Tab-separated table of C-alpha atoms in Angstrom:
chain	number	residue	atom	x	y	z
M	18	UNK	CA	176.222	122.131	23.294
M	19	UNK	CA	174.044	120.170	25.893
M	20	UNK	CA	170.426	119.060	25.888
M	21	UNK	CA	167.901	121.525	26.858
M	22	UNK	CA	166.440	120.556	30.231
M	23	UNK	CA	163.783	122.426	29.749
M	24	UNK	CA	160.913	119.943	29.406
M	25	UNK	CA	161.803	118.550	32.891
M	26	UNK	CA	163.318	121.416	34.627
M	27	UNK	CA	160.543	121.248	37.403
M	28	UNK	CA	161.194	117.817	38.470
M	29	UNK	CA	164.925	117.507	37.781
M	30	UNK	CA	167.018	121.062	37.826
M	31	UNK	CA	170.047	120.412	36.588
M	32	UNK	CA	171.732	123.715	37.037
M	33	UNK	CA	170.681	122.817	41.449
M	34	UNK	CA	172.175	119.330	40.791
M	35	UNK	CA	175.535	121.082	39.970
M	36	UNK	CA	178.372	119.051	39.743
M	37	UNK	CA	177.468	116.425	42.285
M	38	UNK	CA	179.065	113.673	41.321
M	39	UNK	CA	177.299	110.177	40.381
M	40	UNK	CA	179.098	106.765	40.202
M	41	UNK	CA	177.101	104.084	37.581
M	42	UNK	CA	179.036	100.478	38.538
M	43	UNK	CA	178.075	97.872	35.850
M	44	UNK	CA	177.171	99.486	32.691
M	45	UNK	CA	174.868	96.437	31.246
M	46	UNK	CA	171.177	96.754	30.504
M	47	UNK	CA	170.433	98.560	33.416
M	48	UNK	CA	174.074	100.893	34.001
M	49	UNK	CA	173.844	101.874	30.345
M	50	UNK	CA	170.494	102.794	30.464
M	51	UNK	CA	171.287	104.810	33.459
M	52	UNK	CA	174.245	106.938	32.699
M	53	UNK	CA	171.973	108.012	29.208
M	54	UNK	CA	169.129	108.519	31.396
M	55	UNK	CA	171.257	111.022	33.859
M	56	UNK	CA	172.538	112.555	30.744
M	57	UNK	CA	169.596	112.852	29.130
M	58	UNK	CA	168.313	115.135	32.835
M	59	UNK	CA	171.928	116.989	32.393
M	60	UNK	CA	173.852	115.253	35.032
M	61	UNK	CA	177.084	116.273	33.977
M	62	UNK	CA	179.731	115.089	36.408
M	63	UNK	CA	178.897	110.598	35.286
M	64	UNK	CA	181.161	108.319	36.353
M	65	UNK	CA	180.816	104.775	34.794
M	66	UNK	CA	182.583	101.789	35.674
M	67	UNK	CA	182.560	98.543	33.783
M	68	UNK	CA	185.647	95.912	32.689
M	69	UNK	CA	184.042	93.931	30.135
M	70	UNK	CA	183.785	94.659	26.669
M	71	UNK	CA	180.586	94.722	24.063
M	72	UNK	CA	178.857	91.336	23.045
M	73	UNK	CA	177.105	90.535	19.773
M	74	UNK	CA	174.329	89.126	22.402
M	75	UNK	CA	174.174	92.619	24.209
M	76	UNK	CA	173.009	94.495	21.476
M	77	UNK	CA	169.541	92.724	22.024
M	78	UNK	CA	169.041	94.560	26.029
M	79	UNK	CA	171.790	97.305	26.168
M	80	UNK	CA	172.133	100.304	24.414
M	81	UNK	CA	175.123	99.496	22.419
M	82	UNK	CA	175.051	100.006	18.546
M	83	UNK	CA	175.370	97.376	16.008
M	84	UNK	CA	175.967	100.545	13.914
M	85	UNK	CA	177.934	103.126	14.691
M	86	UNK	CA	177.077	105.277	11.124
M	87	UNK	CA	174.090	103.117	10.160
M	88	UNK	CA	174.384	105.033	6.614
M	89	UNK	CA	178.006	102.870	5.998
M	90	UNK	CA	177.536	99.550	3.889
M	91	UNK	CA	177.604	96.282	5.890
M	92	UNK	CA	181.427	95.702	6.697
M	93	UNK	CA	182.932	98.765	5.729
M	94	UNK	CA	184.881	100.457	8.618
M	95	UNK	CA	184.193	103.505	9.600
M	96	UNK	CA	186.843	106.956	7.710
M	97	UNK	CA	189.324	105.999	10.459
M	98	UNK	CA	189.180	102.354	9.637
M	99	UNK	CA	188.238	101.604	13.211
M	100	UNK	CA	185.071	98.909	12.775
M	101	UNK	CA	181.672	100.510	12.464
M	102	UNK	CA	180.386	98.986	15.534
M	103	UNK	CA	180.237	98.750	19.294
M	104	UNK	CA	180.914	95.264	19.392
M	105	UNK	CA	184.065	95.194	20.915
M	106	UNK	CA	184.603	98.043	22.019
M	107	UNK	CA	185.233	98.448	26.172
M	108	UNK	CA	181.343	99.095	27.236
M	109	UNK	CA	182.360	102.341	29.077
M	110	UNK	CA	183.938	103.620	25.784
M	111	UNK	CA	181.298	102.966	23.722
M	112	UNK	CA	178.915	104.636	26.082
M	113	UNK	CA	180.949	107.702	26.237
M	114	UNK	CA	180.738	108.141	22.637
M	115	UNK	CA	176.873	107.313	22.651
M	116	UNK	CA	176.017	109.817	25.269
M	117	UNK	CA	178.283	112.703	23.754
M	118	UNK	CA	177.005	112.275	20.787
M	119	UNK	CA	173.025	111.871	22.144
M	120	UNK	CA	173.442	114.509	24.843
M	121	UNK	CA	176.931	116.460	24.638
M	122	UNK	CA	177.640	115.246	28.212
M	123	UNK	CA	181.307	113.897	28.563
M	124	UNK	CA	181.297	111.019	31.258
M	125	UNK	CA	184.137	109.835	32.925
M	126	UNK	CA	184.968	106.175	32.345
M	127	UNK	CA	186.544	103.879	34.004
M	128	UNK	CA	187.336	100.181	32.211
M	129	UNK	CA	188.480	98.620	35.904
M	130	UNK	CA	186.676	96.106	37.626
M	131	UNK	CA	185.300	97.818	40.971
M	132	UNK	CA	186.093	96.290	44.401
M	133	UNK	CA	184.806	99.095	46.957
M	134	UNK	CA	188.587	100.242	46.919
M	135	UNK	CA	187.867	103.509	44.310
M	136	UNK	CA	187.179	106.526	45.502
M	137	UNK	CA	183.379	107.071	45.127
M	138	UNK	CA	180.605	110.283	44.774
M	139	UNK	CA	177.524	111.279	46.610
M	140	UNK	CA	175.332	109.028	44.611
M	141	UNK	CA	176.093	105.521	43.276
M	142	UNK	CA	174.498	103.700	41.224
M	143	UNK	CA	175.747	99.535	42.202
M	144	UNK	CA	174.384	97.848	38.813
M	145	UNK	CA	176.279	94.734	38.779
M	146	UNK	CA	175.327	91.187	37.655
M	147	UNK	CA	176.014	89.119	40.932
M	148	UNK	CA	175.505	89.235	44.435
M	149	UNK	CA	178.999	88.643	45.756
M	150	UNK	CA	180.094	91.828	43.794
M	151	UNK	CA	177.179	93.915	45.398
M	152	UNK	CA	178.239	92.955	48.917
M	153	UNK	CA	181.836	93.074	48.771
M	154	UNK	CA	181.287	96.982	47.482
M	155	UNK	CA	178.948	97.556	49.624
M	156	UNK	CA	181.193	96.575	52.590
M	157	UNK	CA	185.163	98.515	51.289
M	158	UNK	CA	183.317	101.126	49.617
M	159	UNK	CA	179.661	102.146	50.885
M	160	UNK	CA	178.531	101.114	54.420
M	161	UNK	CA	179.801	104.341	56.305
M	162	UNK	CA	181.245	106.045	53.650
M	163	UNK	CA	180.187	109.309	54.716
M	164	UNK	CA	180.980	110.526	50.903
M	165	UNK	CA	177.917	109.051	49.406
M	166	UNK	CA	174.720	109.760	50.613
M	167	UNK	CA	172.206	108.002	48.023
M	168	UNK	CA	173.297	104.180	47.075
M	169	UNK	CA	170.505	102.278	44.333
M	170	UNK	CA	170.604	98.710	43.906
M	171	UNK	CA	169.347	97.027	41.366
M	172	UNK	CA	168.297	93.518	40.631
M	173	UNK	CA	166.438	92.382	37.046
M	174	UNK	CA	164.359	89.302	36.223
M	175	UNK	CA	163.243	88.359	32.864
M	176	UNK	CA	159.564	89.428	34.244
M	177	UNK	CA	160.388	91.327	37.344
M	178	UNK	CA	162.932	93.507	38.880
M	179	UNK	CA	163.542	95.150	42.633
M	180	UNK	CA	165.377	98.724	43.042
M	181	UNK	CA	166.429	99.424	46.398
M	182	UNK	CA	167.700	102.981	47.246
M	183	UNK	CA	169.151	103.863	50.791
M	184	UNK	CA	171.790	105.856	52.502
M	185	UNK	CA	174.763	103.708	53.345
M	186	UNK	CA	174.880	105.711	56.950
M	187	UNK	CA	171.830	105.131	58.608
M	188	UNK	CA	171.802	101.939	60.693
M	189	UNK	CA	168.248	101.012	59.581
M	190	UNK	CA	168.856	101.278	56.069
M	191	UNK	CA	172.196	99.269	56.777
M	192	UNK	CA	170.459	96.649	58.367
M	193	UNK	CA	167.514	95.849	55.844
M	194	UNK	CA	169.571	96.695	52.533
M	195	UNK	CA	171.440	93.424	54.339
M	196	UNK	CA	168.863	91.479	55.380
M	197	UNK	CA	167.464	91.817	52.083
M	198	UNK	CA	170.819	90.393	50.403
M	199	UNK	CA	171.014	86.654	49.193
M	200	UNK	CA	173.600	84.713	47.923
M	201	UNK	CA	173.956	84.390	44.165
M	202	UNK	CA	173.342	80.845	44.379
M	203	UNK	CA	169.909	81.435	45.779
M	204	UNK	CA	169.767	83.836	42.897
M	205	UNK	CA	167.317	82.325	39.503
M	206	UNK	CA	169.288	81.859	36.668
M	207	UNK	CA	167.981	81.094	32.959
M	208	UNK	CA	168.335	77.628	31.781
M	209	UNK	CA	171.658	78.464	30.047
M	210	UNK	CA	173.177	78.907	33.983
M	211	UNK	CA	173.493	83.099	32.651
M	212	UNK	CA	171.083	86.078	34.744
M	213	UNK	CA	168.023	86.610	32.760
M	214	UNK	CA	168.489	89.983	30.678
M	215	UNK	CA	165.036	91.425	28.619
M	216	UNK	CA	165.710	95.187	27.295
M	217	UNK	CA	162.151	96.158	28.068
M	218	UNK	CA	162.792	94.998	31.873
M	219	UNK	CA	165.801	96.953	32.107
M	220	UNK	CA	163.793	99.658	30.739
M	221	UNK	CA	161.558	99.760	33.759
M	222	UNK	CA	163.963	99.348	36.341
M	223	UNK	CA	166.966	101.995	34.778
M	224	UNK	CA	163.855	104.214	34.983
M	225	UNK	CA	162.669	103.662	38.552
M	226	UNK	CA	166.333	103.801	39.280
M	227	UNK	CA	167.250	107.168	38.488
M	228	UNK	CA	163.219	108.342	39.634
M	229	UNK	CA	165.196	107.080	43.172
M	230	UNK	CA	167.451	109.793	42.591
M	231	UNK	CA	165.690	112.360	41.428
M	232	UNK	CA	163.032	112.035	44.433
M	233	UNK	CA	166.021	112.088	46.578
M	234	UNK	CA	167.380	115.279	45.282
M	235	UNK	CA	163.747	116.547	45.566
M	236	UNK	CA	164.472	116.177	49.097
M	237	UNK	CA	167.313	117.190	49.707
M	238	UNK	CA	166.119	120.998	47.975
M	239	UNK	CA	163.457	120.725	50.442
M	240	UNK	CA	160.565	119.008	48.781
M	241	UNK	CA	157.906	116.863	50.719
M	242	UNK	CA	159.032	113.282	49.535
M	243	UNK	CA	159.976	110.027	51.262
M	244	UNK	CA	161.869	107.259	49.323
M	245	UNK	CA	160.764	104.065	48.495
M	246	UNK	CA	163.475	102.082	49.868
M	247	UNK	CA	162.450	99.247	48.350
M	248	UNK	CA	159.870	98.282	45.415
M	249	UNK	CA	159.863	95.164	44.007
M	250	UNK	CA	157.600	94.897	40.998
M	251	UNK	CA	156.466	92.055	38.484
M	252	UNK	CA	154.874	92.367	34.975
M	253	UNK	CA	152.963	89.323	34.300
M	254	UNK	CA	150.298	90.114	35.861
M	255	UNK	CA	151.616	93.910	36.672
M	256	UNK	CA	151.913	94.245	40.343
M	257	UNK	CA	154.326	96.346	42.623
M	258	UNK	CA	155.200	96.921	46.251
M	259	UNK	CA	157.462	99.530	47.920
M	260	UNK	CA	158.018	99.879	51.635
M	261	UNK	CA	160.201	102.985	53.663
M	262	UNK	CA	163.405	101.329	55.951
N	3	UNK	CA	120.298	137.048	52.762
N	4	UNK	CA	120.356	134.788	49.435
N	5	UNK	CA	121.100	130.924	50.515
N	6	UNK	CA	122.397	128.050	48.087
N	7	UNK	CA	119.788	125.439	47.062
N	8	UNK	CA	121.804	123.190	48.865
N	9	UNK	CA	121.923	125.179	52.540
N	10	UNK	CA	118.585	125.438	52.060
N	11	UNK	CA	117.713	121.677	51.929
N	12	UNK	CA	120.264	121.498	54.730
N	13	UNK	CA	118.308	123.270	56.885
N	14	UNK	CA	115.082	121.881	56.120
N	15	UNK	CA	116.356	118.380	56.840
N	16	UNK	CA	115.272	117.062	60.395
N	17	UNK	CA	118.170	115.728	62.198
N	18	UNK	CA	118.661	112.152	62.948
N	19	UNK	CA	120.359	110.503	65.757
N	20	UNK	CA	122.791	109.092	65.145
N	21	UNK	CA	123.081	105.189	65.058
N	22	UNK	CA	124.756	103.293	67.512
N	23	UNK	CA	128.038	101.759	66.319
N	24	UNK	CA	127.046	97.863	65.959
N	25	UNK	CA	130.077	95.637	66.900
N	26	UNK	CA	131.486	94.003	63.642
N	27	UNK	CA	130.116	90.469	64.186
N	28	UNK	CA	133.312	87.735	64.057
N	29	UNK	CA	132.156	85.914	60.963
N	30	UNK	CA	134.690	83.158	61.949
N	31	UNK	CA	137.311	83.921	59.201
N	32	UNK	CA	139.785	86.288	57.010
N	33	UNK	CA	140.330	87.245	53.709
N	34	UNK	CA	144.003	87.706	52.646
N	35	UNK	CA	144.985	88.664	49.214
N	36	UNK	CA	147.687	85.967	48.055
N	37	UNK	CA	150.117	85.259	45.353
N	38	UNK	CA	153.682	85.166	43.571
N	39	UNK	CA	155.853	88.007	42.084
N	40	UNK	CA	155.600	87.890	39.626
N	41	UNK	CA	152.187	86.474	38.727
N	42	UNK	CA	148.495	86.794	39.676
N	43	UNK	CA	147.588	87.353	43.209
N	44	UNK	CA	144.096	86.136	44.875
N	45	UNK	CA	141.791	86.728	47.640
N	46	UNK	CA	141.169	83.342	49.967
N	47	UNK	CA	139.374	82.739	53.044
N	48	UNK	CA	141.449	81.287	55.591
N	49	UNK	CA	139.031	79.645	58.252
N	50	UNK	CA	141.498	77.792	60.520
N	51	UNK	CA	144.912	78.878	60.900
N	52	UNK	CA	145.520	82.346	60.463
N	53	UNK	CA	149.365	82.357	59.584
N	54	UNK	CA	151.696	82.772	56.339
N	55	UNK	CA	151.997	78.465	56.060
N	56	UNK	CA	147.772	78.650	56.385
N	57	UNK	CA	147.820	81.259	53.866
N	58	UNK	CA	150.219	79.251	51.304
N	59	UNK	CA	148.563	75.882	51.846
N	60	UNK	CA	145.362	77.315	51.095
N	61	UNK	CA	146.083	78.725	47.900
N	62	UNK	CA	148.516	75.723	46.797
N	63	UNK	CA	151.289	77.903	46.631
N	64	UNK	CA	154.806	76.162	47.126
N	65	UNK	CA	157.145	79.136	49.085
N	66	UNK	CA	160.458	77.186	48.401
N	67	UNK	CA	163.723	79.747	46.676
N	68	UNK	CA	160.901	82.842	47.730
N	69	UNK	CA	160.872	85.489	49.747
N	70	UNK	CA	158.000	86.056	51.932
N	71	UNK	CA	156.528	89.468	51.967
N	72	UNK	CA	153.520	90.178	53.888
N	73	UNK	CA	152.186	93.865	53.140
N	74	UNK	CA	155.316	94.717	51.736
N	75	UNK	CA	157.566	94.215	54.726
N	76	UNK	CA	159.610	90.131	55.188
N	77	UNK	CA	157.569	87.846	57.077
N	78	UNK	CA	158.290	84.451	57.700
N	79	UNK	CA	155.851	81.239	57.474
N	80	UNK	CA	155.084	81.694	61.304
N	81	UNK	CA	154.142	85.180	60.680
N	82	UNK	CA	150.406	86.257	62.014
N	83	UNK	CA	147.899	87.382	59.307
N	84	UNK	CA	144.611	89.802	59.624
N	85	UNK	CA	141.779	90.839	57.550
N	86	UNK	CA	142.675	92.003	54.163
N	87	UNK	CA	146.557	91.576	54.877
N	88	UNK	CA	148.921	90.995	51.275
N	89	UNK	CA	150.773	87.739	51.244
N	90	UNK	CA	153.719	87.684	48.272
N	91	UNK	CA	155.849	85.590	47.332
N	92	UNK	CA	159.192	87.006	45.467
N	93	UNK	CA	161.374	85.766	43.875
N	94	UNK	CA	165.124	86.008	44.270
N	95	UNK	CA	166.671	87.680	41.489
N	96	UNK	CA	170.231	89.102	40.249
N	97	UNK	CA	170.810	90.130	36.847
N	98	UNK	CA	171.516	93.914	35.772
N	99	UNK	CA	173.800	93.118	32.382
């Protein structure tokens, strides 16, 4: 049993997407929005990669349930006496069991901390929380990796957010996905010293994310399309900008 | 043959010559749209000094920990500005979790 695609067959075929295979690294407020969102389209062959484990504090901005059978009285563990609750749980198991159960898609996870060293697919999604960790996958496992062909990069303010989506291949891409890097301690941070992490945010920029990938797969079945390589958007007041590499 | 109301006030229109193109006088400055990202952006007349660092001291705007954007693409506080050009400021950000 899978979701019908039917609704958004004509912008996303998911049958023509086949079993290309898509790698979500961080699965936070923006990775677990992500893999649901490709499941949701019927991307079936999801790969997500994440090490840590659920957080009382992500429930607030990540899709992780404080309830896994909401109908269960407060405390009582679910009929295999496992608790009743994501909350700590490894993130990439609790999001299998989410997305089966919302979509009937069965992703792949992967509870290992990714260095660029793991094999990758033709899309990949590089969602984690700092900078050093984008670069030093971006340089063992994605700059001329001819395997994947659509990288999206994702950065999230509490008001703001930037999505940058490129082929790891081409030199131009290469060279501004690069120049547009910064070190994390350049980075804002909230007054706490953590990233800044609002669920609607995420919202915005899991969404533009995977509208990266479904443009590119627009092109790539021959539809007239062009990226945005990079858009960089802000909500108070709402204002965005994209430009091509 | 049956014409359109329209074709037919077409063709009794006389024709005009056209007008010569006037030069667009100089009016001795730009407008630039200017702001931060987030946050509200505004239209200033720069007068003097046509660059990014005109732009900023203009509108008050401190560029320290931003990145410069100027119609989308990174510019730097030397960088040249012309009529109607989009000076941002954005911010450097990290977070996904």
């Amino acid at each position: 049993m899978s979701v019908d695609p039917l609704r958004h067959i004509s912008v996303f075929p998911p049958h023509a997407f086949g079993a290309r295979r898509v790698d979500v690294i961080g699965c936070g407020a923006t990775g677990s929005r992500v893999v649901l969102s490709l499941a949701n389209l019927g991307v079936e062959n999801i790969h997500a990669w994440d090490f840590d484990r659920v957080e009382e504090h992500n429930l607030a901005n990540q899709v992780f349930r404080l309830k896994i059978d909401p109908s269960l009285p407060d405390g009582e563990p679910l009929p295999d006496g496992t608790p009743n609750t994501d909350v700590g749980l490894l993130k990439v198991e609790a999001l299998k069991h989410i997305v089966l159960g919302k979509t009937g898609v069965a992703i792949q996870s992967h509870a290992e901390k990714v260095d660029g060293s793991q094999p990758l697919g033709e899309v990949v999604f590089l969602l984690t929380d700092t900078m050093s960790s984008r670069k030093e996958i971006w340089e063992k496992g994605l700059k001329f990796k001819l395997q994947t062909r659509l990288a999206v990069e994702t950065r999230m303010g509490a008001d703001n957010g930037r999505i940058y989506a490129l082929n790891p291949n081409l030199l131009d891409h290469i060279r501004a996905w690069e120049e547009a890097w910064y070190p994390d301690e350049e980075a804002e941070v909230s007054a706490c010293g953590a990233s800044i992490s609002v669920g609607p945010t995420a919202e915005i920029i899991a969404g533009l994310a995977v509208w990266q990938m479904v443009r590119w797969f627009a092109v790539e079945e021959g539809g007239e399309d062009a990226l945005d390589n990079e858009i960089i958007f802000g909500l108070r007041s709402t204002n965005a900008i994209s430009r091509q590499f | 043959m049956a014409r359109s109301r329209t074709a037919a006030r077409t063709a009794r229109r006389p024709a005009r010559a056209a007008a010569p193109a006037a030069a667009p006088a100089d009016p001795g400055f730009i407008t630039v749209r200017i702001g931060k990202l987030p946050g509200r952006i505004d239209t200033i007349a720069l007068n003097g000094g046509r660059k990014v660092a005109d732009a900023l001291a203009g509108a008050n705007l401190d560029g320290n920990g931003h990145e410069i954007k100027v119609n989308a693409a990174p510019a730097t506080m030397d960088t040249d500005l012309k009529q109607d050009d989009t000076v941002l400021l954005v911010r450097k950000i990290r977070g996904n979790a």
